GROMACS .gro file of C-alpha atoms in nm:
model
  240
    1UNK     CA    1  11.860  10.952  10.825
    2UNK     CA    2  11.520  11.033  10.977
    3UNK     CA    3  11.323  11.273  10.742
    4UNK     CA    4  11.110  11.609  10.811
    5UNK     CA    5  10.701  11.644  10.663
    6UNK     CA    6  10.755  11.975  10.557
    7UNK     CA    7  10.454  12.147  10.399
    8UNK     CA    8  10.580  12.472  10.293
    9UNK     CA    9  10.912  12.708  10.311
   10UNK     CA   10  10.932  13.058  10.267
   11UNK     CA   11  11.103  13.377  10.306
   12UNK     CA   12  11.262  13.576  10.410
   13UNK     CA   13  11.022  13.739  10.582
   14UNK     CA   14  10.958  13.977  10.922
   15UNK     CA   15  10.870  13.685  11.241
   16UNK     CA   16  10.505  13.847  11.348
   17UNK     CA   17  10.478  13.712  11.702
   18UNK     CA   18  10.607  13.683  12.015
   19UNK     CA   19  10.968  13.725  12.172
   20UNK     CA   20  11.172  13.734  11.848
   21UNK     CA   21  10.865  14.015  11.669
   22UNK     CA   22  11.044  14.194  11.402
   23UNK     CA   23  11.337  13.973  11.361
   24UNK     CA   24  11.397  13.916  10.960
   25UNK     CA   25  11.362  13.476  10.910
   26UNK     CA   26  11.323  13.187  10.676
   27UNK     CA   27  11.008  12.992  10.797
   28UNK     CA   28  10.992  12.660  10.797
   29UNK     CA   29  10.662  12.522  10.853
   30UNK     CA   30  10.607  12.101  10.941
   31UNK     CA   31  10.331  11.900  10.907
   32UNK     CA   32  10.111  11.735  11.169
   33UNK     CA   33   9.953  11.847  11.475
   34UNK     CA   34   9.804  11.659  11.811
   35UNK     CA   35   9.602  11.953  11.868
   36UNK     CA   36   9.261  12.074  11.646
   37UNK     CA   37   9.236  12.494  11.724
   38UNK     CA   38   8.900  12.631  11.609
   39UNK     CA   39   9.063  12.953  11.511
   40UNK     CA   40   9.413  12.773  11.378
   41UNK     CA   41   9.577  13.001  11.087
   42UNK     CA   42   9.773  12.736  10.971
   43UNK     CA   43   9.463  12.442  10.989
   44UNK     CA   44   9.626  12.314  10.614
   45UNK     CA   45   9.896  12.151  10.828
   46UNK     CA   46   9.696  11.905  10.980
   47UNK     CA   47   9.329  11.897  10.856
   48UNK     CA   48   9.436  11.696  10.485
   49UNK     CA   49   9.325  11.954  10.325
   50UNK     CA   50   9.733  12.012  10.153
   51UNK     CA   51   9.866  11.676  10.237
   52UNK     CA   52   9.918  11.641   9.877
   53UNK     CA   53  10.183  11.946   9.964
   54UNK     CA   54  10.397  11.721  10.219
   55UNK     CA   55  10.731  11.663  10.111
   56UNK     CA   56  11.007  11.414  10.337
   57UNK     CA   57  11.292  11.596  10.343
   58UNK     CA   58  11.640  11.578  10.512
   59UNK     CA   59  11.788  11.837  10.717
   60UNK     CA   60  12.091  11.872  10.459
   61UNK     CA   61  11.730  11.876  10.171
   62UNK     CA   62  11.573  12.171  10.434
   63UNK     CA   63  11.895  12.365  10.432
   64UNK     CA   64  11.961  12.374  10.026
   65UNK     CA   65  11.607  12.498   9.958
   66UNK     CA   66  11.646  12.752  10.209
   67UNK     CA   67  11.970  12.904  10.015
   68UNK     CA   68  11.831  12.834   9.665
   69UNK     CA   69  11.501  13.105   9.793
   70UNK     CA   70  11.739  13.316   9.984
   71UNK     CA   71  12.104  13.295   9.966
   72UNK     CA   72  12.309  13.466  10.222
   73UNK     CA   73  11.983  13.697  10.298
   74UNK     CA   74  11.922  13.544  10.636
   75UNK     CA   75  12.077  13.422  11.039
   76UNK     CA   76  11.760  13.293  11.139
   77UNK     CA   77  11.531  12.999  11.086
   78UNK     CA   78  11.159  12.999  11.256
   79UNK     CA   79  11.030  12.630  11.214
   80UNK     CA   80  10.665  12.648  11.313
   81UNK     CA   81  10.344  12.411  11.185
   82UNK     CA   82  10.112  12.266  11.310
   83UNK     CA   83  10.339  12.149  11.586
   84UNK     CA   84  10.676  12.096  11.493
   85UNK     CA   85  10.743  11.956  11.834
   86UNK     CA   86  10.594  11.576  11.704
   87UNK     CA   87  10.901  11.526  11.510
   88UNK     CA   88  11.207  11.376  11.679
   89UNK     CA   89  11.523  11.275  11.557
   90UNK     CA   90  11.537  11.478  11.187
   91UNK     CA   91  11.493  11.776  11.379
   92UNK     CA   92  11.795  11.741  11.601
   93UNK     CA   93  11.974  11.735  11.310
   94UNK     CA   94  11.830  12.004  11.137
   95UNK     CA   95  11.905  12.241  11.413
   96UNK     CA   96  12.253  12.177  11.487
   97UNK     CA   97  12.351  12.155  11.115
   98UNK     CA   98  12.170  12.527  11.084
   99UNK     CA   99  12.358  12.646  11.423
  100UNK     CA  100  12.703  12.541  11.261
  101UNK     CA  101  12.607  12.729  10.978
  102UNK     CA  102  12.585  13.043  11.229
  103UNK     CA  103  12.198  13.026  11.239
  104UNK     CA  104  12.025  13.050  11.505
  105UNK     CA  105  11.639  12.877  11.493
  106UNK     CA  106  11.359  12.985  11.683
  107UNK     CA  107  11.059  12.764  11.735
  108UNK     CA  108  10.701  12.767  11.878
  109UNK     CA  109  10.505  12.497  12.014
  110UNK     CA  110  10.217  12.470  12.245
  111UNK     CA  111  10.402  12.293  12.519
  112UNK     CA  112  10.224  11.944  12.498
  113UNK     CA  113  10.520  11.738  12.404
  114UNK     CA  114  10.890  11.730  12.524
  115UNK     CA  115  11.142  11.670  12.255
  116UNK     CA  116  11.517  11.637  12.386
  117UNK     CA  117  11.605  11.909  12.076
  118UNK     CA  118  11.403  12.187  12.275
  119UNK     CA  119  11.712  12.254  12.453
  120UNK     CA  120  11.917  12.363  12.161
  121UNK     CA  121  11.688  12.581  12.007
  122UNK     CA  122  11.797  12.975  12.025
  123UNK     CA  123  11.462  13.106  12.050
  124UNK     CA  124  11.181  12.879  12.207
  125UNK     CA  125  10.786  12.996  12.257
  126UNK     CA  126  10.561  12.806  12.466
  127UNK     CA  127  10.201  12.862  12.340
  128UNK     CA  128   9.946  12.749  12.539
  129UNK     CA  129   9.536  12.762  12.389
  130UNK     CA  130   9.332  12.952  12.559
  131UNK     CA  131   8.947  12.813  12.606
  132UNK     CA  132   8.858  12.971  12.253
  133UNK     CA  133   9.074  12.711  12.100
  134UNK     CA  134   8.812  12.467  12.199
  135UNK     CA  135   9.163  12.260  12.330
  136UNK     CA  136   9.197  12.174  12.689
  137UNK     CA  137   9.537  12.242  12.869
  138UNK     CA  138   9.700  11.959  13.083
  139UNK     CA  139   9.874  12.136  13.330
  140UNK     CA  140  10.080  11.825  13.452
  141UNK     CA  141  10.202  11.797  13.138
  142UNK     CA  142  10.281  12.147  13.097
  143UNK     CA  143  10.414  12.203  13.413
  144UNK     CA  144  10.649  11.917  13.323
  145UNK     CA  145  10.794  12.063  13.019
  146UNK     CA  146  10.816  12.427  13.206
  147UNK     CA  147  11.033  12.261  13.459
  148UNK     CA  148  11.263  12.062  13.186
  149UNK     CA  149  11.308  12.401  13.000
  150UNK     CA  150  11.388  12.559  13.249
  151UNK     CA  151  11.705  12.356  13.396
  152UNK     CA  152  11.773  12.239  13.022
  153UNK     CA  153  11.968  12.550  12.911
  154UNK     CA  154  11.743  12.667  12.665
  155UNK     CA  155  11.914  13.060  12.569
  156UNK     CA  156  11.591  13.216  12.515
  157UNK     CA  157  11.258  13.089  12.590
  158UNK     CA  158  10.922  13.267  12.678
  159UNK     CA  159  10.549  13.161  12.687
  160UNK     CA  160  10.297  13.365  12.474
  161UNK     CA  161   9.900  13.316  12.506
  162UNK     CA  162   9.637  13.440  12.226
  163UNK     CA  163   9.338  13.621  12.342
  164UNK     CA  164   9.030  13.619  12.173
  165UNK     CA  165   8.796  13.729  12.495
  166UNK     CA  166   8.749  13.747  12.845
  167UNK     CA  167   8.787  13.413  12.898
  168UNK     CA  168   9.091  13.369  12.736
  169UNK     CA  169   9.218  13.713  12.890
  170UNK     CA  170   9.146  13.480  13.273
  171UNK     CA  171   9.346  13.201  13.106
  172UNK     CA  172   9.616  13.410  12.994
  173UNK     CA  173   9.649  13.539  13.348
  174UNK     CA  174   9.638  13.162  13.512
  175UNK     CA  175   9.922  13.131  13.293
  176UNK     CA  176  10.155  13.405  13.381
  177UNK     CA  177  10.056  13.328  13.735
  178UNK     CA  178  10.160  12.955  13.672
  179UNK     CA  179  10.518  13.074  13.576
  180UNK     CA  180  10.560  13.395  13.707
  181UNK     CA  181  10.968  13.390  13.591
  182UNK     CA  182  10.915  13.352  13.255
  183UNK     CA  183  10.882  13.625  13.000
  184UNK     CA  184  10.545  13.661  12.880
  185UNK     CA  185  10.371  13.756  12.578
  186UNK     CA  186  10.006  13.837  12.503
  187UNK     CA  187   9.879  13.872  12.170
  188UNK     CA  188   9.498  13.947  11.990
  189UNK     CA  189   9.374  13.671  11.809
  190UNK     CA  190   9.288  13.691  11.438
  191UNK     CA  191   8.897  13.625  11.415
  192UNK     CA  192   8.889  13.567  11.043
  193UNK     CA  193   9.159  13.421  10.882
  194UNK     CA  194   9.008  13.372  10.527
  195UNK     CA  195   8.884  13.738  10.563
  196UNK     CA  196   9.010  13.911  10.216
  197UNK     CA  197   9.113  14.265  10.193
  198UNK     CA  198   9.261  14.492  10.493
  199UNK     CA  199   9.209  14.347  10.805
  200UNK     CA  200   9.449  14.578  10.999
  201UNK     CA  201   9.157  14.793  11.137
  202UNK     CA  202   8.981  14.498  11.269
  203UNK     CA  203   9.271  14.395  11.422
  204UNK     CA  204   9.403  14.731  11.575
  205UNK     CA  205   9.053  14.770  11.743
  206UNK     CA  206   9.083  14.431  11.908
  207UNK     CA  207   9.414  14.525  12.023
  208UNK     CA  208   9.331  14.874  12.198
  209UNK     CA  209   9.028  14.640  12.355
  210UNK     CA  210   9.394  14.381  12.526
  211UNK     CA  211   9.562  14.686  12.597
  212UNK     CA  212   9.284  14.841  12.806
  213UNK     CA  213   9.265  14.524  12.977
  214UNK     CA  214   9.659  14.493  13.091
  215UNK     CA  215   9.663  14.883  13.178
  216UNK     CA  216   9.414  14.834  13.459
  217UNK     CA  217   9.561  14.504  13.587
  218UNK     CA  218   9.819  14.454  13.812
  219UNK     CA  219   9.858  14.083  13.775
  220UNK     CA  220   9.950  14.194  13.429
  221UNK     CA  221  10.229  14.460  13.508
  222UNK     CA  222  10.502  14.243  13.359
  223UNK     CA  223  10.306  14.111  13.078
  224UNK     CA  224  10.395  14.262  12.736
  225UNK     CA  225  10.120  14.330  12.414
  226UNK     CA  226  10.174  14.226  12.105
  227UNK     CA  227   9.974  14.239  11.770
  228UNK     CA  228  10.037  13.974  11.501
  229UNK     CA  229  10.237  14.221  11.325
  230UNK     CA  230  10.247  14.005  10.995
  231UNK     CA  231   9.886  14.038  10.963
  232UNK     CA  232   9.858  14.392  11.017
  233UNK     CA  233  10.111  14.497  10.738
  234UNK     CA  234  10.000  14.163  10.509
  235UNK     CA  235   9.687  14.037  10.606
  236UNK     CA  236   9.551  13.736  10.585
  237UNK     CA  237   9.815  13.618  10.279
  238UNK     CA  238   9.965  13.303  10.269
  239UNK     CA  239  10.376  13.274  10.266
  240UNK     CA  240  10.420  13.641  10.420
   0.00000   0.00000   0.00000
């Protein structure tokens, strides 16, 4: 039975970002990434710096731990990482063993690799890097897996872009453009993840600055602005 790097489980929780925002969920979160994001909030799941953390564990391993933290207290699973979207066959099985259990999974990756289990997932958020990432998009390949989720019958899917400037704020745009269909989500970036304390009035005044941006655009009427609502309420904590 193929395994799952896990790095850390928690919850339950409140999801932050994107489509599902508010929903109550278990996170999951896997080891490994293929990209390197200069602003990445989770940069322990792929940089070595907690690979002592990793632990190979079986969908049926995943599952227990979840109940042992939470019991009944949850219908949702987020698996997130780094970019859980590396891992094949384990996570096939992880997801239909949770959806038989009458839990639905949601799952966000950046939309650089097709895996054939995308299509069972409940809840599925493309998240492209802007510029500030310092990661370069390949549209081809993108385009690719836009086209496969979309005639794969995914339930719920959406794309959601970070913006840290007006750079990303034009890449954003290119994006919804790209895939005008598909629900779209745009989201201030986090500028200082190690930052201790409150950060929620940095981060409100960053999000007034996206708002005033999407009220005066019209390529942005359908667009919808979200704050990472984890890290007003908790900040930069680990786990929340």
């Amino acid at each position: 039975m193929s395994k799952i790097p896990v790095i850390e489980m928690f919850g339950p929780t409140i999801q932050g970002e994107g489509a599902v925002i508010g929903v109550k969920t278990m996170f999951v979160r896997t080891y490994g990434c293929d990209y390197r994001c200069s602003w990445c909030d989770s940069a322990f799941t792929w940089d070595g710096s907690a690979k002592d953390k990793v632990r190979m564990l079986s969908a049926d391993d995943i599952i227990v731990e979840l109940t042992e933290l939470a019991g009944n207290n949850f219908n949702c699973v987020t698996i997130s990482g780094g970019n859980p979207a590396l891992i094949g066959e384990g996570m096939m099985d992880l997801i239909v063993k949770l959806q038989e259990r009458g839990i639905k999974v949601a799952i966000e990756t950046q939309g650089s690799k097709w895996q054939d289990w995308l299509s069972r997932v409940d809840m599925l958020t493309i998240s492209p890097k802007p510029p500030s990432s310092g990661m370069t998009t390949d549209w081809s390949v993108l385009d690719t897996l836009m086209s496969r989720i979309k005639t794969g019958n995914v339930s719920s899917y959406s794309l959601k872009v970070v913006v840290f400037g007006d750079e990303d704020y034009e890449y954003a745009r290119t994006v919804h453009e790209r895939y005008p269909d598909v629900p779209f989500y745009l989201q201030t970036g986090n500028e200082d993840v190690t930052e201790e304390g409150d950060i929620s009035c940095r981060l409100l005044g960053r999000l007034e600055w996206l708002f005033n941006k999407v009220i005066v655009d019209p390529r942005m009427n359908n667009a919808r602005v979200l704050p990472q609502l984890h890290a007003l309420i908790w900040h930069n904590k680990r786990g929340k």
